[in-house]
Amino acid sequence: MTSVITGDIIKSRGENPEVWLAPLKEALTKTGINKKYWEIFRGDSFQIEIENYSKAFYIAIYIKACIKIVKGLDVRMAIGIGNKTFEGTKISESNGDAFQFSGDTLENLKKEKTNLKIKSPFSYLNEELNLYFKLVLIPMNNWTTNSAEIIKIVLENHGALQSEIAQIIGVSQDAVSKRLKRAHFNEIMEVNRMYNKKVSQLEK
């Protein structure tokens, strides 16, 4: 099995594309995933395949942080977990359940007016994880640019001490601590650990 995130930028129309295109390209590049497995298309849409599907939610958090650094912008994403039956020369040419689940779910997100959802072949997993996502979106959708920036930097510097993050940003360690608390970083990482626990059971 594999995982696919299909997404689009919210409120991109009317904006200069470079406003969100640069941070989106940076986000997809810094995931460390080969460019063969991600693509930006139709101007404000993108798709990325994450073979290690236990990392899909973590990468979704990172992409959201990168986009929300731009004031007024947000991103809508659908995670699909399933089989890959065909690999094309570009990700948009690949096919399988993971791709179909992700694409179809993104279309439903627009109608449901929510920003993150997952679909897999397992209804019990979908129901539980989507409840967690619904709750964790409450703080994530309300990140300020400062909150998004601190999340982005912490995820890029995994394992770094708050004092080291403070040096990168040029603020005090206390300021870093307060920003992480306002962004609900610990709670979001708890959901990520639960996501990992649940999807890791699919491999057994």
Short mmCIF file of C-alpha atoms in Angstrom, two decimals:
data_model
loop_
_atom_site.label_atom_id
_atom_site.label_comp_id
_atom_site.label_asym_id
_atom_site.label_seq_id
_atom_site.Cartn_x
_atom_site.Cartn_y
_atom_site.Cartn_z
CA MET A 1 0.00 0.00 0.00
CA THR A 2 0.93 3.63 -0.42
CA SER A 3 -0.54 7.03 0.45
CA VAL A 4 -1.39 10.06 -1.65
CA ILE A 5 -2.18 13.62 -0.61
CA THR A 6 -4.20 15.62 -3.12
CA GLY A 7 -4.74 19.25 -2.23
CA ASP A 8 -5.54 22.72 -3.40
CA ILE A 9 -4.89 26.23 -2.15
CA ILE A 10 -7.88 27.98 -0.58
CA LYS A 11 -8.43 31.62 -1.53
CA SER A 12 -5.79 31.44 -4.25
CA ARG A 13 -7.95 33.19 -6.84
CA GLY A 14 -7.27 36.85 -7.06
CA GLU A 15 -3.80 36.38 -5.59
CA ASN A 16 -0.56 36.60 -7.54
CA PRO A 17 0.30 32.89 -8.02
CA GLU A 18 3.87 33.49 -6.80
CA VAL A 19 2.45 34.39 -3.37
CA TRP A 20 1.53 30.76 -2.72
CA LEU A 21 3.43 28.90 -5.45
CA ALA A 22 6.84 29.53 -3.89
CA PRO A 23 5.93 28.26 -0.40
CA LEU A 24 4.08 25.28 -1.91
CA LYS A 25 7.11 24.30 -4.01
CA GLU A 26 9.35 24.72 -0.99
CA ALA A 27 7.06 22.55 1.15
CA LEU A 28 6.90 19.73 -1.40
CA THR A 29 10.66 19.89 -2.01
CA LYS A 30 11.54 19.83 1.69
CA THR A 31 9.47 16.70 2.31
CA GLY A 32 12.52 14.93 0.88
CA ILE A 33 10.34 12.98 -1.55
CA ASN A 34 11.67 12.60 -5.09
CA LYS A 35 10.10 15.13 -7.48
CA LYS A 36 8.90 12.23 -9.59
CA TYR A 37 6.33 11.60 -6.86
CA TRP A 38 4.86 15.09 -6.57
CA GLU A 39 3.34 17.54 -8.99
CA ILE A 40 1.66 20.95 -9.01
CA PHE A 41 -1.12 21.21 -11.59
CA ARG A 42 -4.14 23.30 -12.60
CA GLY A 43 -2.38 26.29 -11.07
CA ASP A 44 -3.39 25.83 -7.45
CA SER A 45 -3.64 22.05 -7.01
CA PHE A 46 -1.00 19.48 -6.10
CA GLN A 47 -0.49 15.80 -5.48
CA ILE A 48 2.23 13.93 -3.62
CA GLU A 49 2.71 10.21 -3.11
CA ILE A 50 4.14 9.15 0.26
CA GLU A 51 5.11 5.51 0.10
CA ASN A 52 5.61 5.37 3.87
CA TYR A 53 1.99 6.17 4.68
CA SER A 54 2.73 6.56 8.40
CA LYS A 55 4.27 9.93 7.44
CA ALA A 56 1.29 11.26 5.48
CA PHE A 57 -0.37 13.20 8.31
CA TYR A 58 2.98 14.67 9.43
CA ILE A 59 3.63 15.89 5.88
CA ALA A 60 0.10 17.33 5.69
CA ILE A 61 0.81 19.33 8.87
CA TYR A 62 4.03 20.62 7.33
CA ILE A 63 2.39 21.65 4.04
CA LYS A 64 -0.36 23.47 5.93
CA ALA A 65 2.19 25.36 8.03
CA CYS A 66 4.13 26.41 4.91
CA ILE A 67 0.98 27.77 3.23
CA LYS A 68 -0.46 29.50 6.30
CA ILE A 69 2.71 31.54 6.68
CA VAL A 70 1.16 33.59 3.86
CA LYS A 71 -1.53 35.65 5.57
CA GLY A 72 -5.04 34.88 4.34
CA LEU A 73 -4.18 31.60 2.63
CA ASP A 74 -4.97 28.03 3.64
CA VAL A 75 -4.86 24.58 2.05
CA ARG A 76 -7.37 21.78 1.65
CA MET A 77 -5.95 18.21 1.62
CA ALA A 78 -7.26 14.67 1.23
CA ILE A 79 -5.14 11.69 2.26
CA GLY A 80 -5.76 8.42 0.42
CA ILE A 81 -4.32 5.11 1.61
CA GLY A 82 -4.56 2.08 -0.63
CA ASN A 83 -2.94 0.12 -3.44
CA LYS A 84 -1.08 1.50 -6.45
CA THR A 85 -1.92 -0.48 -9.58
CA PHE A 86 -0.04 1.63 -12.13
CA GLU A 87 2.95 3.98 -11.94
CA GLY A 88 3.13 6.58 -14.68
CA THR A 89 6.04 8.81 -15.65
CA LYS A 90 4.30 11.57 -13.65
CA ILE A 91 2.27 11.16 -10.48
CA SER A 92 -0.84 12.46 -12.25
CA GLU A 93 -0.61 9.44 -14.57
CA SER A 94 -0.38 6.88 -11.74
CA ASN A 95 -3.46 5.00 -10.57
CA GLY A 96 -4.85 2.79 -7.85
CA ASP A 97 -7.10 3.00 -4.80
CA ALA A 98 -4.83 5.47 -2.99
CA PHE A 99 -5.05 7.95 -5.88
CA GLN A 100 -8.79 7.52 -6.38
CA PHE A 101 -9.55 7.78 -2.65
CA SER A 102 -7.48 10.95 -2.39
CA GLY A 103 -8.93 12.66 -5.47
CA ASP A 104 -12.55 11.77 -4.72
CA THR A 105 -12.22 12.83 -1.08
CA LEU A 106 -10.81 16.23 -2.06
CA GLU A 107 -13.92 16.89 -4.16
CA ASN A 108 -16.10 16.05 -1.15
CA LEU A 109 -14.08 18.35 1.10
CA LYS A 110 -15.16 21.33 -0.98
CA LYS A 111 -18.80 20.43 -0.39
CA GLU A 112 -18.29 19.64 3.31
CA LYS A 113 -16.25 22.83 3.85
CA THR A 114 -13.54 21.05 5.77
CA ASN A 115 -9.80 21.13 5.13
CA LEU A 116 -8.46 17.66 5.88
CA LYS A 117 -9.80 14.14 5.60
CA ILE A 118 -8.53 10.60 5.05
CA LYS A 119 -9.95 7.66 3.14
CA SER A 120 -8.67 4.09 3.13
CA PRO A 121 -10.27 0.69 2.42
CA PHE A 122 -11.01 0.43 6.16
CA SER A 123 -14.17 2.27 7.25
CA TYR A 124 -13.37 1.88 10.97
CA LEU A 125 -10.01 3.59 10.44
CA ASN A 126 -11.54 6.39 8.36
CA GLU A 127 -14.17 7.12 10.98
CA GLU A 128 -11.72 7.30 13.87
CA LEU A 129 -8.97 9.26 12.17
CA ASN A 130 -11.38 11.74 10.62
CA LEU A 131 -12.75 12.50 14.08
CA TYR A 132 -9.21 13.26 15.28
CA PHE A 133 -8.61 15.40 12.19
CA LYS A 134 -11.81 17.34 12.76
CA LEU A 135 -10.72 18.20 16.30
CA VAL A 136 -7.11 19.02 15.45
CA LEU A 137 -8.22 21.31 12.61
CA ILE A 138 -9.76 23.65 15.19
CA PRO A 139 -6.34 25.05 16.21
CA MET A 140 -4.66 24.41 12.85
CA ASN A 141 -7.23 26.39 10.87
CA ASN A 142 -6.70 29.28 13.26
CA TRP A 143 -2.92 29.40 13.12
CA THR A 144 -1.57 32.92 12.77
CA THR A 145 1.42 33.50 10.50
CA ASN A 146 3.63 33.34 13.62
CA SER A 147 2.06 30.03 14.66
CA ALA A 148 2.52 28.59 11.17
CA GLU A 149 6.14 29.78 11.10
CA ILE A 150 7.04 28.14 14.42
CA ILE A 151 5.41 24.84 13.39
CA LYS A 152 7.24 24.91 10.04
CA ILE A 153 10.62 25.55 11.64
CA VAL A 154 10.17 22.94 14.38
CA LEU A 155 9.17 20.28 11.84
CA GLU A 156 12.14 21.19 9.62
CA ASN A 157 14.50 20.89 12.61
CA HIS A 158 13.15 17.70 14.14
CA GLY A 159 14.55 17.09 17.60
CA ALA A 160 16.03 20.59 17.99
CA LEU A 161 15.86 22.19 21.42
CA GLN A 162 13.67 25.24 21.96
CA SER A 163 16.84 27.26 22.58
CA GLU A 164 18.11 26.23 19.12
CA ILE A 165 14.77 27.12 17.50
CA ALA A 166 14.95 30.49 19.27
CA GLN A 167 18.33 31.17 17.66
CA ILE A 168 17.00 30.31 14.20
CA ILE A 169 14.05 32.70 14.53
CA GLY A 170 15.87 35.36 16.52
CA VAL A 171 13.54 35.39 19.53
CA SER A 172 13.82 34.23 23.15
CA GLN A 173 13.31 30.62 24.22
CA ASP A 174 10.30 31.79 26.23
CA ALA A 175 8.78 33.29 23.08
CA VAL A 176 9.27 29.96 21.25
CA SER A 177 7.56 28.10 24.10
CA LYS A 178 4.59 30.49 24.08
CA ARG A 179 4.22 30.30 20.28
CA LEU A 180 4.25 26.50 20.33
CA LYS A 181 1.64 26.49 23.07
CA ARG A 182 -0.60 28.92 21.15
CA ALA A 183 -0.23 26.75 18.04
CA HIS A 184 -1.19 23.64 20.11
CA PHE A 185 1.93 21.89 18.85
CA ASN A 186 1.97 19.21 21.57
CA GLU A 187 -1.66 18.27 20.96
CA ILE A 188 -1.10 18.09 17.20
CA MET A 189 1.90 15.81 17.72
CA GLU A 190 -0.23 13.60 19.99
CA VAL A 191 -2.68 13.18 17.12
CA ASN A 192 0.26 12.39 14.82
CA ARG A 193 1.42 9.66 17.22
CA MET A 194 -2.09 8.22 17.31
CA TYR A 195 -2.25 8.33 13.51
CA ASN A 196 1.06 6.42 13.36
CA LYS A 197 -0.19 3.86 15.85
CA LYS A 198 -3.41 3.24 13.91
CA VAL A 199 -1.91 2.99 10.41
CA SER A 200 1.04 0.89 11.57
CA GLN A 201 -1.47 -1.81 12.45
CA LEU A 202 -2.41 -2.05 8.77
CA GLU A 203 1.00 -3.57 8.01
CA LYS A 204 0.41 -6.56 10.31
#
